[in-house]
Amino acid sequence: MRPADAWIDPSQPKPKALVTHGHSDHARGGHGSVLATKETLAIMEVRCGPQNGQAAAYDETIRVGEVDVRFVPAGHVLGSAQIVLEHKGERIVVSGDYKRRPDPTCPCFVPMPCDIFITEATFGLPVFRHPETGSEIDRLLHRLHAEASRCVLVGAYALGKAQRIITELRARGHVETIYIHGAIERLNQLYESFGVELGKLRHTGAATKQEMAGHIVIAPPSALNDRWSRRLPDPVTAMASGWMRIRQRARQQNVELPLIISDHADWDELTMTIRELAPTEVWITHGREEALMHWCMTHQIKACELNLVGYEDEDD
């Protein structure tokens, strides 16, 4: 962003970075200075080490170079934000990653009408229509109660998805101990420090197979088929991801219980958001750009693909 003399979610160290959220494909270390929400800065401290950071409160206007900058909720994970840039009467909204449905761990997405909307397209195909989160959590609990001698091992990304699964379970009345992989523990503590209540959790390393039988275990997806899982009591392997809509992905990962729970907007949410904001132009970043660009063009909205390199979609 030249008038601000700053980069947004840069993939390489830069003198000045504006960061939408803490996932590693958006928040890298080594920048001269970082402007982000206090939650995102805390996440970056945990994952990247000390930051020369300035915390921005939601909806606070900060002058950066010649640009007025605001951070507004994106509904993706704790601290996630859209970055609103206003310069010479033009407003650009950089959405980062976002979703439109409620999430107990972070504020909901705030629509910001704009001239140019920069949107992700992780699930930018009509086939991706996510079910209600509560129905997927009910499926998880039904399977847990149906096989009390086993545990249900849920693969969930360590930042955001794991904490969301825990809070969604609590909202459905599941008060029992949830066992967690060590890789999730520090981020759980960070979420709790910002007031997100996770209930009773226990590290799997401190429990026996017998104690974990009949309970839910949450681990990063990489641990599902790892030697680590051998310590668990005949686990039912589950995965919480928008990609579980694709059966082939579930089979490839040996997932017995696919849970379609996403931290990204699905096709209907992407198109609904563009309709609601009514931008003059839409710039489409990482994901399935072609289909969303075609949709925009058929609705008389100017659109282009940014084709950015270095942004992944595996955080879902």
CSV table of N, CA, C and O in Angstrom, one decimal, residues 124-222:
chain,number,residue,atom,x,y,z
A,124,GLY,N,-14.4,-21.1,-2.8
A,124,GLY,CA,-15.0,-20.4,-3.8
A,124,GLY,C,-15.5,-21.2,-5.0
A,124,GLY,O,-15.3,-20.9,-6.1
A,125,LEU,N,-16.3,-22.3,-4.6
A,125,LEU,CA,-17.0,-23.1,-5.6
A,125,LEU,C,-18.4,-23.4,-5.1
A,125,LEU,O,-18.5,-23.6,-3.8
A,126,PRO,N,-19.4,-23.5,-5.9
A,126,PRO,CA,-20.8,-23.7,-5.4
A,126,PRO,C,-20.9,-25.0,-4.7
A,126,PRO,O,-21.9,-25.1,-3.9
A,127,VAL,N,-20.1,-26.0,-4.9
A,127,VAL,CA,-20.2,-27.2,-4.1
A,127,VAL,C,-20.0,-27.1,-2.6
A,127,VAL,O,-20.5,-27.9,-1.8
A,128,PHE,N,-19.3,-26.0,-2.2
A,128,PHE,CA,-19.0,-25.8,-0.8
A,128,PHE,C,-20.1,-25.0,-0.2
A,128,PHE,O,-20.1,-23.7,-0.2
A,129,ARG,N,-21.0,-25.7,0.5
A,129,ARG,CA,-22.0,-25.1,1.3
A,129,ARG,C,-22.0,-25.8,2.6
A,129,ARG,O,-22.4,-26.9,2.7
A,130,HIS,N,-21.5,-25.1,3.6
A,130,HIS,CA,-21.2,-25.7,4.9
A,130,HIS,C,-22.6,-25.9,5.7
A,130,HIS,O,-23.4,-25.0,5.7
A,131,PRO,N,-22.7,-27.0,6.4
A,131,PRO,CA,-23.9,-27.2,7.2
A,131,PRO,C,-23.9,-26.4,8.5
A,131,PRO,O,-22.8,-25.8,8.8
A,132,GLU,N,-24.9,-26.4,9.2
A,132,GLU,CA,-25.0,-25.7,10.5
A,132,GLU,C,-23.9,-26.4,11.4
A,132,GLU,O,-23.8,-27.6,11.5
A,133,THR,N,-23.2,-25.5,12.1
A,133,THR,CA,-22.2,-26.0,13.0
A,133,THR,C,-22.7,-26.9,14.1
A,133,THR,O,-22.2,-28.0,14.5
A,134,GLY,N,-23.9,-26.5,14.7
A,134,GLY,CA,-24.5,-27.3,15.8
A,134,GLY,C,-24.8,-28.7,15.4
A,134,GLY,O,-24.7,-29.7,16.1
A,135,SER,N,-25.3,-28.9,14.1
A,135,SER,CA,-25.6,-30.3,13.7
A,135,SER,C,-24.3,-31.2,13.6
A,135,SER,O,-24.4,-32.4,13.8
A,136,GLU,N,-23.2,-30.6,13.2
A,136,GLU,CA,-22.0,-31.3,13.1
A,136,GLU,C,-21.5,-31.7,14.5
A,136,GLU,O,-21.0,-32.8,14.8
A,137,ILE,N,-21.6,-30.7,15.5
A,137,ILE,CA,-21.2,-31.0,16.9
A,137,ILE,C,-22.1,-32.1,17.4
A,137,ILE,O,-21.7,-33.0,18.2
A,138,ASP,N,-23.4,-32.1,17.1
A,138,ASP,CA,-24.3,-33.2,17.5
A,138,ASP,C,-23.9,-34.5,17.0
A,138,ASP,O,-24.0,-35.6,17.7
A,139,ARG,N,-23.4,-34.6,15.7
A,139,ARG,CA,-22.9,-35.8,15.2
A,139,ARG,C,-21.7,-36.3,15.9
A,139,ARG,O,-21.6,-37.5,16.2
A,140,LEU,N,-20.9,-35.4,16.3
A,140,LEU,CA,-19.7,-35.8,17.1
A,140,LEU,C,-20.1,-36.4,18.5
A,140,LEU,O,-19.6,-37.4,18.9
A,141,LEU,N,-21.0,-35.7,19.1
A,141,LEU,CA,-21.4,-36.2,20.5
A,141,LEU,C,-22.2,-37.5,20.4
A,141,LEU,O,-22.1,-38.4,21.2
A,142,HIS,N,-23.0,-37.7,19.3
A,142,HIS,CA,-23.7,-38.9,19.1
A,142,HIS,C,-22.7,-40.1,19.0
A,142,HIS,O,-22.9,-41.2,19.6
A,143,ARG,N,-21.7,-39.9,18.2
A,143,ARG,CA,-20.7,-40.9,18.0
A,143,ARG,C,-19.9,-41.2,19.3
A,143,ARG,O,-19.7,-42.4,19.6
A,144,LEU,N,-19.6,-40.2,20.1
A,144,LEU,CA,-19.0,-40.4,21.3
A,144,LEU,C,-19.8,-41.2,22.3
A,144,LEU,O,-19.3,-42.2,22.9
A,145,HIS,N,-21.1,-41.0,22.4
A,145,HIS,CA,-22.0,-41.7,23.3
A,145,HIS,C,-22.3,-43.1,22.8
A,145,HIS,O,-22.6,-44.0,23.6
A,146,ALA,N,-22.2,-43.3,21.5
A,146,ALA,CA,-22.5,-44.6,20.9
A,146,ALA,C,-21.4,-45.6,21.2
A,146,ALA,O,-21.7,-46.9,21.1
A,147,GLU,N,-20.2,-45.2,21.4
A,147,GLU,CA,-19.1,-46.1,21.6
A,147,GLU,C,-18.2,-45.7,22.8
A,147,GLU,O,-17.1,-45.2,22.6
A,148,ALA,N,-18.8,-45.9,24.0
A,148,ALA,CA,-18.2,-45.4,25.2
A,148,ALA,C,-16.8,-46.1,25.5
A,148,ALA,O,-16.1,-45.5,26.3
A,149,SER,N,-16.5,-47.2,24.9
A,149,SER,CA,-15.2,-47.9,25.2
A,149,SER,C,-14.1,-47.2,24.4
A,149,SER,O,-12.9,-47.5,24.7
A,150,ARG,N,-14.4,-46.4,23.4
A,150,ARG,CA,-13.4,-45.8,22.6
A,150,ARG,C,-13.4,-44.3,22.9
A,150,ARG,O,-14.2,-43.7,23.7
A,151,CYS,N,-12.4,-43.6,22.3
A,151,CYS,CA,-12.4,-42.1,22.4
A,151,CYS,C,-12.7,-41.6,21.0
A,151,CYS,O,-12.5,-42.3,20.0
A,152,VAL,N,-13.0,-40.3,20.8
A,152,VAL,CA,-13.1,-39.7,19.5
A,152,VAL,C,-12.0,-38.7,19.4
A,152,VAL,O,-11.9,-37.8,20.2
A,153,LEU,N,-11.1,-39.0,18.5
A,153,LEU,CA,-9.9,-38.1,18.2
A,153,LEU,C,-10.3,-37.2,17.1
A,153,LEU,O,-10.5,-37.6,16.0
A,154,VAL,N,-10.3,-35.9,17.4
A,154,VAL,CA,-10.7,-34.8,16.5
A,154,VAL,C,-9.5,-34.1,16.0
A,154,VAL,O,-8.8,-33.5,16.8
A,155,GLY,N,-9.2,-34.1,14.7
A,155,GLY,CA,-8.1,-33.3,14.1
A,155,GLY,C,-8.7,-31.9,13.9
A,155,GLY,O,-9.7,-31.7,13.2
A,156,ALA,N,-8.0,-31.0,14.5
A,156,ALA,CA,-8.4,-29.6,14.4
A,156,ALA,C,-7.2,-28.7,14.4
A,156,ALA,O,-6.3,-28.9,15.2
A,157,TYR,N,-7.1,-27.7,13.5
A,157,TYR,CA,-6.0,-26.8,13.4
A,157,TYR,C,-5.8,-26.1,14.8
A,157,TYR,O,-6.7,-25.7,15.5
A,158,ALA,N,-4.5,-26.0,15.2
A,158,ALA,CA,-4.1,-25.7,16.6
A,158,ALA,C,-4.6,-24.2,16.9
A,158,ALA,O,-4.9,-24.0,18.1
A,159,LEU,N,-4.6,-23.3,15.9
A,159,LEU,CA,-5.0,-22.0,16.2
A,159,LEU,C,-6.4,-21.7,15.6
A,159,LEU,O,-6.6,-21.7,14.4
A,160,GLY,N,-7.4,-21.6,16.5
A,160,GLY,CA,-8.7,-21.2,16.0
A,160,GLY,C,-9.7,-22.3,16.0
A,160,GLY,O,-10.7,-22.3,16.7
A,161,LYS,N,-9.4,-23.3,15.2
A,161,LYS,CA,-10.3,-24.4,15.0
A,161,LYS,C,-10.4,-25.3,16.3
A,161,LYS,O,-11.6,-25.6,16.7
A,162,ALA,N,-9.3,-25.6,16.9
A,162,ALA,CA,-9.3,-26.4,18.2
A,162,ALA,C,-10.2,-25.7,19.2
A,162,ALA,O,-11.0,-26.3,19.9
A,163,GLN,N,-9.9,-24.4,19.5
A,163,GLN,CA,-10.6,-23.7,20.5
A,163,GLN,C,-12.1,-23.5,20.2
A,163,GLN,O,-13.0,-23.6,21.0
A,164,ARG,N,-12.4,-23.4,18.9
A,164,ARG,CA,-13.8,-23.3,18.5
A,164,ARG,C,-14.5,-24.6,18.7
A,164,ARG,O,-15.7,-24.6,19.2
A,165,ILE,N,-13.9,-25.7,18.4
A,165,ILE,CA,-14.5,-27.0,18.7
A,165,ILE,C,-14.8,-27.2,20.1
A,165,ILE,O,-15.9,-27.6,20.5
A,166,ILE,N,-13.9,-26.8,21.0
A,166,ILE,CA,-14.1,-26.9,22.4
A,166,ILE,C,-15.3,-26.0,22.9
A,166,ILE,O,-16.2,-26.5,23.6
A,167,THR,N,-15.3,-24.8,22.5
A,167,THR,CA,-16.4,-23.9,22.9
A,167,THR,C,-17.7,-24.3,22.3
A,167,THR,O,-18.8,-24.2,23.0
A,168,GLU,N,-17.7,-24.8,21.1
A,168,GLU,CA,-19.0,-25.3,20.5
A,168,GLU,C,-19.5,-26.5,21.3
A,168,GLU,O,-20.7,-26.7,21.5
A,169,LEU,N,-18.6,-27.4,21.7
A,169,LEU,CA,-19.0,-28.6,22.5
A,169,LEU,C,-19.6,-28.1,23.9
A,169,LEU,O,-20.6,-28.6,24.3
A,170,ARG,N,-18.9,-27.1,24.5
A,170,ARG,CA,-19.4,-26.6,25.8
A,170,ARG,C,-20.8,-26.0,25.6
A,170,ARG,O,-21.7,-26.1,26.4
A,171,ALA,N,-21.0,-25.3,24.5
A,171,ALA,CA,-22.4,-24.7,24.2
A,171,ALA,C,-23.4,-25.7,24.0
A,171,ALA,O,-24.6,-25.4,24.3
A,172,ARG,N,-23.1,-27.0,23.6
A,172,ARG,CA,-24.0,-28.0,23.5
A,172,ARG,C,-24.2,-28.9,24.8
A,172,ARG,O,-24.8,-29.9,24.8
A,173,GLY,N,-23.6,-28.4,25.8
A,173,GLY,CA,-23.8,-29.0,27.1
A,173,GLY,C,-22.8,-30.1,27.5
A,173,GLY,O,-22.9,-30.8,28.5
A,174,HIS,N,-21.7,-30.2,26.7
A,174,HIS,CA,-20.6,-31.2,27.0
A,174,HIS,C,-19.7,-30.6,28.0
A,174,HIS,O,-18.8,-29.8,27.7
A,175,VAL,N,-19.8,-31.0,29.3
A,175,VAL,CA,-19.0,-30.4,30.4
A,175,VAL,C,-17.9,-31.3,30.8
A,175,VAL,O,-17.0,-31.0,31.6
A,176,GLU,N,-17.8,-32.5,30.2
A,176,GLU,CA,-16.7,-33.5,30.6
A,176,GLU,C,-15.4,-33.0,30.2
A,176,GLU,O,-15.2,-32.1,29.4
A,177,THR,N,-14.4,-33.6,30.8
A,177,THR,CA,-13.0,-33.3,30.5
A,177,THR,C,-12.7,-33.6,29.0
A,177,THR,O,-13.1,-34.6,28.5
A,178,ILE,N,-12.1,-32.6,28.3
A,178,ILE,CA,-11.6,-32.8,26.9
A,178,ILE,C,-10.1,-32.9,27.0
A,178,ILE,O,-9.4,-32.1,27.6
A,179,TYR,N,-9.6,-34.0,26.4
A,179,TYR,CA,-8.1,-34.2,26.4
A,179,TYR,C,-7.5,-33.5,25.1
A,179,TYR,O,-8.1,-33.5,24.0
A,180,ILE,N,-6.3,-33.0,25.3
A,180,ILE,CA,-5.7,-32.2,24.3
A,180,ILE,C,-4.2,-32.6,24.0
A,180,ILE,O,-3.5,-33.1,24.9
A,181,HIS,N,-3.8,-32.5,22.8
A,181,HIS,CA,-2.4,-32.7,22.4
A,181,HIS,C,-1.6,-31.5,22.9
A,181,HIS,O,-2.1,-30.4,23.0
A,182,GLY,N,-0.3,-31.8,23.2
A,182,GLY,CA,0.5,-30.7,23.7
A,182,GLY,C,0.7,-29.5,22.8
A,182,GLY,O,0.9,-28.4,23.3
A,183,ALA,N,0.6,-29.7,21.5
A,183,ALA,CA,0.8,-28.6,20.6
A,183,ALA,C,-0.3,-27.6,20.6
A,183,ALA,O,-0.2,-26.5,20.2
A,184,ILE,N,-1.4,-27.9,21.3
A,184,ILE,CA,-2.6,-27.0,21.4
A,184,ILE,C,-2.6,-26.3,22.7
A,184,ILE,O,-3.2,-25.2,22.8
A,185,GLU,N,-1.9,-26.8,23.7
A,185,GLU,CA,-2.0,-26.3,25.1
A,185,GLU,C,-1.7,-24.8,25.2
A,185,GLU,O,-2.4,-24.1,25.8
A,186,ARG,N,-0.6,-24.4,24.6
A,186,ARG,CA,-0.2,-23.0,24.8
A,186,ARG,C,-1.2,-22.0,24.2
A,186,ARG,O,-1.5,-21.0,24.7
A,187,LEU,N,-1.7,-22.4,23.0
A,187,LEU,CA,-2.7,-21.5,22.4
A,187,LEU,C,-4.0,-21.5,23.2
A,187,LEU,O,-4.7,-20.5,23.2
A,188,ASN,N,-4.4,-22.7,23.8
A,188,ASN,CA,-5.6,-22.7,24.6
A,188,ASN,C,-5.4,-21.7,25.8
A,188,ASN,O,-6.3,-21.0,26.1
A,189,GLN,N,-4.2,-21.7,26.4
A,189,GLN,CA,-3.9,-20.8,27.5
A,189,GLN,C,-4.0,-19.3,27.0
A,189,GLN,O,-4.6,-18.5,27.8
A,190,LEU,N,-3.6,-19.0,25.8
A,190,LEU,CA,-3.7,-17.7,25.3
A,190,LEU,C,-5.1,-17.3,25.1
A,190,LEU,O,-5.5,-16.2,25.5
A,191,TYR,N,-5.9,-18.2,24.5
A,191,TYR,CA,-7.4,-17.9,24.4
A,191,TYR,C,-8.0,-17.6,25.7
A,191,TYR,O,-8.8,-16.6,25.9
A,192,GLU,N,-7.7,-18.4,26.7
A,192,GLU,CA,-8.3,-18.2,28.0
A,192,GLU,C,-7.9,-16.9,28.6
A,192,GLU,O,-8.6,-16.2,29.4
A,193,SER,N,-6.6,-16.4,28.3
A,193,SER,CA,-6.1,-15.2,28.9
A,193,SER,C,-6.9,-14.0,28.3
A,193,SER,O,-7.0,-12.9,28.9
A,194,PHE,N,-7.6,-14.2,27.1
A,194,PHE,CA,-8.4,-13.2,26.5
A,194,PHE,C,-9.9,-13.4,26.8
A,194,PHE,O,-10.8,-12.8,26.2
A,195,GLY,N,-10.2,-14.3,27.8
A,195,GLY,CA,-11.6,-14.4,28.3
A,195,GLY,C,-12.4,-15.5,27.6
A,195,GLY,O,-13.6,-15.5,27.8
A,196,VAL,N,-11.8,-16.3,26.8
A,196,VAL,CA,-12.5,-17.4,26.1
A,196,VAL,C,-12.5,-18.6,27.1
A,196,VAL,O,-11.5,-19.2,27.4
A,197,GLU,N,-13.7,-19.0,27.6
A,197,GLU,CA,-13.8,-20.1,28.5
A,197,GLU,C,-13.8,-21.4,27.8
A,197,GLU,O,-14.7,-21.7,27.0
A,198,LEU,N,-12.8,-22.3,28.1
A,198,LEU,CA,-12.7,-23.6,27.5
A,198,LEU,C,-13.1,-24.8,28.4
A,198,LEU,O,-13.2,-25.9,27.9
A,199,GLY,N,-13.4,-24.5,29.7
A,199,GLY,CA,-13.8,-25.6,30.5
A,199,GLY,C,-12.6,-26.5,30.9
A,199,GLY,O,-11.4,-26.1,30.8
A,200,LYS,N,-12.9,-27.7,31.4
A,200,LYS,CA,-11.9,-28.6,31.9
A,200,LYS,C,-11.2,-29.3,30.8
A,200,LYS,O,-11.7,-30.1,30.1
A,201,LEU,N,-9.8,-29.0,30.7
A,201,LEU,CA,-9.0,-29.7,29.7
A,201,LEU,C,-7.9,-30.4,30.4
A,201,LEU,O,-7.5,-30.1,31.5
A,202,ARG,N,-7.4,-31.5,29.8
A,202,ARG,CA,-6.3,-32.2,30.3
A,202,ARG,C,-5.3,-32.7,29.2
A,202,ARG,O,-5.8,-33.1,28.2
A,203,HIS,N,-4.0,-32.6,29.5
A,203,HIS,CA,-3.0,-33.1,28.5
A,203,HIS,C,-3.1,-34.6,28.4
A,203,HIS,O,-3.2,-35.3,29.4
A,204,THR,N,-3.0,-35.1,27.2
A,204,THR,CA,-3.1,-36.6,27.0
A,204,THR,C,-1.9,-37.3,27.7
A,204,THR,O,-2.1,-38.5,28.1
A,205,GLY,N,-0.8,-36.6,27.8
A,205,GLY,CA,0.4,-37.2,28.4
A,205,GLY,C,0.2,-37.6,29.8
A,205,GLY,O,1.0,-38.4,30.4
A,206,ALA,N,-0.7,-36.9,30.5
A,206,ALA,CA,-1.0,-37.1,31.9
A,206,ALA,C,-2.1,-38.1,32.2
A,206,ALA,O,-2.5,-38.3,33.3
A,207,ALA,N,-2.6,-38.8,31.1
A,207,ALA,CA,-3.8,-39.7,31.3
A,207,ALA,C,-3.5,-41.1,30.8
A,207,ALA,O,-2.6,-41.3,29.9
A,208,THR,N,-4.2,-42.1,31.3
A,208,THR,CA,-4.1,-43.4,30.8
A,208,THR,C,-5.2,-43.7,29.7
A,208,THR,O,-6.1,-42.9,29.6
A,209,LYS,N,-5.0,-44.8,29.0
A,209,LYS,CA,-6.0,-45.2,28.0
A,209,LYS,C,-7.4,-45.3,28.6
A,209,LYS,O,-8.4,-44.9,28.1
A,210,GLN,N,-7.4,-45.9,29.8
A,210,GLN,CA,-8.7,-46.1,30.5
A,210,GLN,C,-9.4,-44.8,30.8
A,210,GLN,O,-10.6,-44.7,30.7
A,211,GLU,N,-8.6,-43.8,31.2
A,211,GLU,CA,-9.2,-42.5,31.6
A,211,GLU,C,-9.7,-41.8,30.4
A,211,GLU,O,-10.7,-41.0,30.5
A,212,MET,N,-9.1,-42.0,29.2
A,212,MET,CA,-9.5,-41.3,28.0
A,212,MET,C,-10.7,-42.0,27.3
A,212,MET,O,-11.3,-41.4,26.4
A,213,ALA,N,-11.0,-43.2,27.6
A,213,ALA,CA,-12.1,-43.9,27.0
A,213,ALA,C,-13.4,-43.1,27.3
A,213,ALA,O,-13.7,-42.7,28.4
A,214,GLY,N,-14.2,-43.0,26.2
A,214,GLY,CA,-15.5,-42.3,26.4
A,214,GLY,C,-15.3,-40.8,26.4
A,214,GLY,O,-16.3,-40.1,26.7
A,215,HIS,N,-14.2,-40.3,26.0
A,215,HIS,CA,-13.9,-38.8,26.0
A,215,HIS,C,-13.5,-38.3,24.6
A,215,HIS,O,-13.1,-39.2,23.7
A,216,ILE,N,-13.5,-37.0,24.4
A,216,ILE,CA,-13.0,-36.4,23.2
A,216,ILE,C,-11.6,-36.0,23.4
A,216,ILE,O,-11.2,-35.4,24.4
A,217,VAL,N,-10.8,-36.3,22.4
A,217,VAL,CA,-9.4,-35.9,22.3
A,217,VAL,C,-9.2,-34.9,21.1
A,217,VAL,O,-9.7,-35.3,20.0
A,218,ILE,N,-8.5,-33.8,21.3
A,218,ILE,CA,-8.3,-32.9,20.2
A,218,ILE,C,-6.8,-32.7,19.9
A,218,ILE,O,-6.0,-32.5,20.9
A,219,ALA,N,-6.5,-32.8,18.6
A,219,ALA,CA,-5.1,-32.8,18.3
A,219,ALA,C,-4.9,-32.1,16.9
A,219,ALA,O,-5.9,-32.1,16.1
A,220,PRO,N,-3.7,-31.6,16.6
A,220,PRO,CA,-3.5,-31.1,15.2
A,220,PRO,C,-3.7,-32.2,14.2
A,220,PRO,O,-3.5,-33.4,14.5
A,221,PRO,N,-4.2,-31.9,13.0
A,221,PRO,CA,-4.4,-32.9,11.9
A,221,PRO,C,-3.2,-33.8,11.7
A,221,PRO,O,-3.4,-35.0,11.4
A,222,SER,N,-2.0,-33.3,11.8
A,222,SER,CA,-0.8,-34.1,11.6
A,222,SER,C,-0.6,-35.2,12.6
A,222,SER,O,0.1,-36.2,12.3
